[in-house]
PDB file of C-alpha atoms in Angstrom:
ATOM      1  CA  UNK I1170      87.367 106.543  78.518  1.00 52.00           C
ATOM      2  CA  UNK I1171      84.869 108.293  76.282  1.00 52.00           C
ATOM      3  CA  UNK I1172      82.301 105.241  77.231  1.00 57.00           C
ATOM      4  CA  UNK I1173      82.237 106.740  80.489  1.00 57.00           C
ATOM      5  CA  UNK I1174      81.333 110.432  79.091  1.00 54.00           C
ATOM      6  CA  UNK I1175      84.656 111.563  79.899  1.00 55.00           C
ATOM      7  CA  UNK I1176      86.422 114.038  77.278  1.00 52.00           C
ATOM      8  CA  UNK I1177      89.273 112.513  74.849  1.00 60.00           C
ATOM      9  CA  UNK I1178      91.669 115.197  76.300  1.00 61.00           C
ATOM     10  CA  UNK I1179      91.368 114.762  79.844  1.00 68.00           C
ATOM     11  CA  UNK I1180      92.275 117.664  82.395  1.00 76.00           C
ATOM     12  CA  UNK I1181      93.137 116.676  86.017  1.00 81.00           C
ATOM     13  CA  UNK I1182      90.530 116.635  88.701  1.00 86.00           C
ATOM     14  CA  UNK I1183      90.259 117.633  92.180  1.00 93.00           C
ATOM     15  CA  UNK I1184      90.307 114.877  94.330  1.00 96.00           C
ATOM     16  CA  UNK I1185      86.541 115.112  95.083  1.00 96.00           C
ATOM     17  CA  UNK I1186      85.873 114.436  91.491  1.00 94.00           C
ATOM     18  CA  UNK I1187      88.501 111.955  90.967  1.00 95.00           C
ATOM     19  CA  UNK I1188      87.022 109.758  93.664  1.00 97.00           C
ATOM     20  CA  UNK I1189      83.375 109.836  91.619  1.00 96.00           C
ATOM     21  CA  UNK I1190      85.170 109.311  88.252  1.00 94.00           C
ATOM     22  CA  UNK I1191      86.513 106.058  90.050  1.00 97.00           C
ATOM     23  CA  UNK I1192      82.752 105.057  90.752  1.00 98.00           C
ATOM     24  CA  UNK I1193      82.103 105.884  87.356  1.00 96.00           C
ATOM     25  CA  UNK I1194      84.917 103.415  86.362  1.00 96.00           C
ATOM     26  CA  UNK I1195      84.048 100.428  88.388  1.00 98.00           C
ATOM     27  CA  UNK I1196      80.216 100.715  86.956  1.00 97.00           C
ATOM     28  CA  UNK I1197      81.735 100.420  83.656  1.00 94.00           C
ATOM     29  CA  UNK I1198      84.178  97.876  83.625  1.00 96.00           C
ATOM     30  CA  UNK I1199      83.236  95.899  86.712  1.00 98.00           C
ATOM     31  CA  UNK I1200      84.608  95.669  90.549  1.00 98.00           C
ATOM     32  CA  UNK I1201      87.126  93.138  91.949  1.00 98.00           C
ATOM     33  CA  UNK I1202      88.920  92.024  94.757  1.00 96.00           C
ATOM     34  CA  UNK I1203      92.646  90.946  95.091  1.00 93.00           C
ATOM     35  CA  UNK I1204      93.523  92.369  91.679  1.00 95.00           C
ATOM     36  CA  UNK I1205      93.916  95.783  90.236  1.00 96.00           C
ATOM     37  CA  UNK I1206      92.851  94.036  87.101  1.00 96.00           C
ATOM     38  CA  UNK I1207      91.152  90.514  87.093  1.00 97.00           C
ATOM     39  CA  UNK I1208      91.062  88.567  83.838  1.00 96.00           C
ATOM     40  CA  UNK I1209      87.904  89.589  83.050  1.00 96.00           C
ATOM     41  CA  UNK I1210      89.019  93.011  82.853  1.00 95.00           C
ATOM     42  CA  UNK I1211      87.111  94.028  86.429  1.00 97.00           C
ATOM     43  CA  UNK I1212      89.175  96.607  88.235  1.00 97.00           C
ATOM     44  CA  UNK I1213      89.148  97.063  92.205  1.00 97.00           C
ATOM     45  CA  UNK I1214      89.366 100.713  93.783  1.00 97.00           C
ATOM     46  CA  UNK I1215      93.280 100.884  93.217  1.00 97.00           C
ATOM     47  CA  UNK I1216      92.993  99.484  89.655  1.00 97.00           C
ATOM     48  CA  UNK I1217      90.470 102.249  89.156  1.00 97.00           C
ATOM     49  CA  UNK I1218      92.381 104.931  90.477  1.00 96.00           C
ATOM     50  CA  UNK I1219      95.428 103.367  88.344  1.00 95.00           C
ATOM     51  CA  UNK I1220      93.627 103.671  84.928  1.00 94.00           C
ATOM     52  CA  UNK I1221      92.556 107.474  85.854  1.00 93.00           C
ATOM     53  CA  UNK I1222      96.171 108.448  86.449  1.00 93.00           C
ATOM     54  CA  UNK I1223      97.253 106.581  83.798  1.00 90.00           C
ATOM     55  CA  UNK I1224      94.877 108.652  81.248  1.00 88.00           C
ATOM     56  CA  UNK I1225      95.398 111.807  83.147  1.00 88.00           C
ATOM     57  CA  UNK I1226      92.280 112.282  84.920  1.00 89.00           C
ATOM     58  CA  UNK I1227      94.173 112.506  87.825  1.00 92.00           C
ATOM     59  CA  UNK I1228      97.886 113.737  88.935  1.00 93.00           C
ATOM     60  CA  UNK I1229      99.717 111.847  91.515  1.00 94.00           C
ATOM     61  CA  UNK I1230      99.278 114.487  93.971  1.00 95.00           C
ATOM     62  CA  UNK I1231      95.805 114.530  93.680  1.00 95.00           C
ATOM     63  CA  UNK I1232      95.364 111.041  93.670  1.00 96.00           C
ATOM     64  CA  UNK I1233      97.539 111.015  97.075  1.00 97.00           C
ATOM     65  CA  UNK I1234      94.830 113.730  98.669  1.00 97.00           C
ATOM     66  CA  UNK I1235      91.823 111.677  97.098  1.00 98.00           C
ATOM     67  CA  UNK I1236      93.388 108.427  99.474  1.00 98.00           C
ATOM     68  CA  UNK I1237      93.849 110.334 102.396  1.00 98.00           C
ATOM     69  CA  UNK I1238      90.080 111.335 102.141  1.00 98.00           C
ATOM     70  CA  UNK I1239      89.517 107.379 102.021  1.00 98.00           C
ATOM     71  CA  UNK I1240      91.366 106.883 104.895  1.00 98.00           C
ATOM     72  CA  UNK I1241      89.926 109.553 107.071  1.00 98.00           C
ATOM     73  CA  UNK I1242      86.346 108.076 106.156  1.00 98.00           C
ATOM     74  CA  UNK I1243      87.479 104.580 106.938  1.00 98.00           C
ATOM     75  CA  UNK I1244      89.083 106.018 110.335  1.00 98.00           C
ATOM     76  CA  UNK I1245      85.700 107.719 111.334  1.00 97.00           C
ATOM     77  CA  UNK I1246      84.309 104.158 111.115  1.00 96.00           C
ATOM     78  CA  UNK I1247      87.200 103.065 113.307  1.00 97.00           C
ATOM     79  CA  UNK I1248      88.958 101.160 110.283  1.00 97.00           C
ATOM     80  CA  UNK I1249      92.918 101.373 110.302  1.00 97.00           C
ATOM     81  CA  UNK I1250      94.201  99.797 107.089  1.00 97.00           C
ATOM     82  CA  UNK I1251      94.882 100.560 103.676  1.00 97.00           C
ATOM     83  CA  UNK I1252      91.797 100.968 101.504  1.00 97.00           C
ATOM     84  CA  UNK I1253      93.056  98.442  99.175  1.00 96.00           C
ATOM     85  CA  UNK I1254      93.157  95.560 101.819  1.00 97.00           C
ATOM     86  CA  UNK I1255      89.775  96.918 103.159  1.00 98.00           C
ATOM     87  CA  UNK I1256      88.031  96.815  99.476  1.00 97.00           C
ATOM     88  CA  UNK I1257      89.605  92.923  99.562  1.00 97.00           C
ATOM     89  CA  UNK I1258      87.631  91.932 102.982  1.00 97.00           C
ATOM     90  CA  UNK I1259      85.332  88.662 103.088  1.00 97.00           C
ATOM     91  CA  UNK I1260      81.834  90.021 102.844  1.00 97.00           C
ATOM     92  CA  UNK I1261      82.771  93.682 100.830  1.00 97.00           C
ATOM     93  CA  UNK I1262      80.570  94.529  98.365  1.00 98.00           C
ATOM     94  CA  UNK I1263      80.545  96.749  95.451  1.00 98.00           C
ATOM     95  CA  UNK I1264      77.646  98.952  97.657  1.00 98.00           C
ATOM     96  CA  UNK I1265      80.289  99.097 100.519  1.00 98.00           C
ATOM     97  CA  UNK I1266      83.106 100.254  98.157  1.00 98.00           C
ATOM     98  CA  UNK I1267      80.341 102.752  96.125  1.00 98.00           C
ATOM     99  CA  UNK I1268      79.498 104.267  99.546  1.00 98.00           C
ATOM    100  CA  UNK I1269      82.984 104.957 100.628  1.00 98.00           C
ATOM    101  CA  UNK I1270      84.047 106.343  97.635  1.00 98.00           C
ATOM    102  CA  UNK I1271      81.065 108.885  97.731  1.00 98.00           C
ATOM    103  CA  UNK I1272      81.781 109.399 101.637  1.00 98.00           C
ATOM    104  CA  UNK I1273      85.301 110.485 100.603  1.00 98.00           C
ATOM    105  CA  UNK I1274      84.286 112.505  97.469  1.00 98.00           C
ATOM    106  CA  UNK I1275      81.929 114.337  99.914  1.00 98.00           C
ATOM    107  CA  UNK I1276      84.409 114.985 102.665  1.00 97.00           C
ATOM    108  CA  UNK I1277      86.899 116.098  99.972  1.00 97.00           C
ATOM    109  CA  UNK I1278      84.150 118.496  98.405  1.00 96.00           C
ATOM    110  CA  UNK I1279      83.571 120.009 101.871  1.00 95.00           C
ATOM    111  CA  UNK I1280      87.039 120.846 102.132  1.00 94.00           C
ATOM    112  CA  UNK I1281      87.205 122.177  98.757  1.00 92.00           C
ATOM    113  CA  UNK I1282      89.586 119.357  97.275  1.00 93.00           C
TER     114      UNK I1282
END
């Protein structure tokens, strides 16, 4: 995590910042589909969130709220499925994932979360 420029003694982040840090983790370690962590060490969206939670950068409650923000953004695009299923769809690319996380972070920030 220090390679990402994150502190050694983490403080849990608001959902908006957690979503942005999820992007940083995926950029650093690589993005994948279907597995939280693939054999090459790449992570899916949920795997990156797991890493951030296990290392103290997000509380379970703030992570849950971040997931709600992702689902809100997906619903606005008329997508009604879990974010991790959306992550695994054929044709899904990392730019799509990054855009979802960015829009969800913006949505969270707008309401002070």
